[in-house]
Structures are given as structure tokens and as C-alpha cells.
Amino acid sequence: AITETEELRVHFSGLHGEPDSTFIAGHSMGGLIALATIETFSGSYDGALPMCGPLAPALLFFKDHVFDMLIIFEALFGEHLPEDFGPVVEAETLGGAVVEQALAADSILALTFAANRGIRREELAGIIAMDHMLYVELADRAGGNPVDNRNTVYADFIRSVDLNAVVRRYAADPSAIDYLRRNYTPSGRPGNPVLAVHTTYDAGVPPCIPGFYNTASCLLDDGKYFVQMYAEADGHCRFTPDMTGKAFDLLRGWASTGVRPEPGRLE
């Protein structure tokens, strides 16, 4: 998508001439692609507007948010899953109905698990099923498991369960790690303005995720090209048209005047 988006820009300019300015925007994975595109081709874009994107190293997002979710779920609820679905990360599919059936076997534990992950209980099964789909696709593309959790110490959020003793441990496949190295991890140096916006509740991409890019950007270039804002909204990418318009206006103003918007709430 990174190279194809740049090819589209070049094609458009070849047909119609160079525009006075060019911006790239996207939601969710498209937000990460927008960031990756401006990092890779910073001279081609005046700014980027990633919205609700997982703006963090791919391995960090897949390890902390996706992989750990799956193996902790298995450690806590695996005994309630049909045999065909274990080990969880090695199962071909994991539908939401199967997940919900396992969660419902211990309603108190399910509520605790959801709270620990910052997700509403009613959304937990769907998020676990989605995470499984994402992980299976990544492992297929990478040719193996890219996650190593042998060094991970899991938080003891359920006193009745020794989570670190029962969670399944995996070593990463070196070729799968190499796949992630070759296929983009954010550098923290976009080269031109990036205004990222996230909702205050997002079960799919928790708001803490883009904070990793902010940290990298601050350490590398004082964050001069990155601003993170938040919208008081509930759900993944649930921005109103007005919110989107305001964010884009701020980005265009930053690009044209050089005046960096203040981070914080998108009013």
C-alpha cells in the first residue's frame, strides 16, 4: 500500500500537473499506512492525518495487544474451548461465538479480564476473534510466528491464577522477525507535519498505542513534526465529519504557516 499510494500520487500529477499541496489521510490500518507513506516519501507530502491508527512498531502492537490477548485468553479460558481451538494461536479460525461461549463459563473472570485489557465486557469476544484473525494473517505473511514471549512477565491481575506459570510460551521464528524488519516499523522521523487523532475509547486500537510514536518522535527530533490529539468519542474510528474537517484544517494550517497546533482535545 505504501508504494502503490505513492504510484497513485505520481500518476495523478502526471495527468493533471503538480497540485499546490498534497496530504495523505487514513483510518485504522490506513492511518498506519498514511504515517508509513509520509515517512518513506516525506518530500512528496505536505502532511499526514492518521486517525485511530496503531502508530507503533508492528512487533509491539502485535505482541502486546494481539498475541498477549490471545494467549492470556487461552490460559484463563482454554479449558472451556473445544479441542480444535487449542493452542489458540495455532488454530486456523477462532470465531466470536466460540470465544463468547468460553468467556461465559466464568462470568466474573471474564469481567476482570475485560477490565484489565481496558475493554467493555460486551466487546471482548469480538476483539479476541479479530485479534486472532490479525495474528493468523501476519503469521501467514511472515512465514511463522514473529512473537517471543519467553521474557515477558505478565501482570498478576487475578490473584487466584498464577498467570505466568500457566500461560503458553513461544520463541519467535527468526525469518518472521526479519519479515517485520523489512516491512516497516515507524522511525519517529516523518519529515513533515503529522497530526494524529484518536478517540478516547477504542477497543480495537487502545489510545495508548500512538503514544509510542510520540515518545519516539520526541526522543529523535523533539516531536516537532508530530502532534497527537484526542476526540471525545466512543469506538474505533467513530469520528464525526465535523471532527475530521477540524483536524484536516489544523493540519493544513500547520503545513502552510509552520505553526504547530497544540496537542490535546480536538474541539
GROMACS .gro file of N, CA and C in nm, residues 198-201 230-234 238-240 243 265-266:
model
   45
  198HIS      N    1  -0.712   1.037   1.790
  198HIS     CA    2  -0.764   0.911   1.844
  198HIS      C    3  -0.889   0.939   1.927
  199THR      N    4  -0.979   0.843   1.930
  199THR     CA    5  -1.095   0.856   2.018
  199THR      C    6  -1.055   0.818   2.161
  200THR      N    7  -1.133   0.864   2.257
  200THR     CA    8  -1.099   0.840   2.396
  200THR      C    9  -1.129   0.697   2.441
  201TYR      N   10  -1.215   0.626   2.369
  201TYR     CA   11  -1.234   0.483   2.393
  201TYR      C   12  -1.226   0.409   2.261
  230TYR      N   13  -0.691   1.418   2.077
  230TYR     CA   14  -0.794   1.318   2.106
  230TYR      C   15  -0.932   1.378   2.085
  231ALA      N   16  -1.024   1.293   2.046
  231ALA     CA   17  -1.163   1.333   2.027
  231ALA      C   18  -1.248   1.260   2.130
  232GLU      N   19  -1.336   1.333   2.195
  232GLU     CA   20  -1.427   1.271   2.291
  232GLU      C   21  -1.530   1.191   2.212
  233ALA      N   22  -1.497   1.066   2.187
  233ALA     CA   23  -1.583   0.979   2.107
  233ALA      C   24  -1.566   0.835   2.154
  234ASP      N   25  -1.665   0.754   2.124
  234ASP     CA   26  -1.673   0.619   2.177
  234ASP      C   27  -1.667   0.518   2.063
  238ARG      N   28  -1.471   0.629   1.526
  238ARG     CA   29  -1.603   0.693   1.525
  238ARG      C   30  -1.590   0.844   1.536
  239PHE      N   31  -1.534   0.901   1.432
  239PHE     CA   32  -1.521   1.046   1.423
  239PHE      C   33  -1.638   1.102   1.343
  240THR      N   34  -1.689   1.216   1.386
  240THR     CA   35  -1.791   1.282   1.307
  240THR      C   36  -1.725   1.354   1.190
  243MET      N   37  -1.546   1.659   1.318
  243MET     CA   38  -1.416   1.632   1.380
  243MET      C   39  -1.308   1.615   1.274
  265ARG      N   40  -0.719   1.807   2.329
  265ARG     CA   41  -0.855   1.776   2.281
  265ARG      C   42  -0.884   1.847   2.149
  266LEU      N   43  -0.944   1.771   2.058
  266LEU     CA   44  -0.991   1.828   1.931
  266LEU      C   45  -1.127   1.891   1.957
   0.00000   0.00000   0.00000
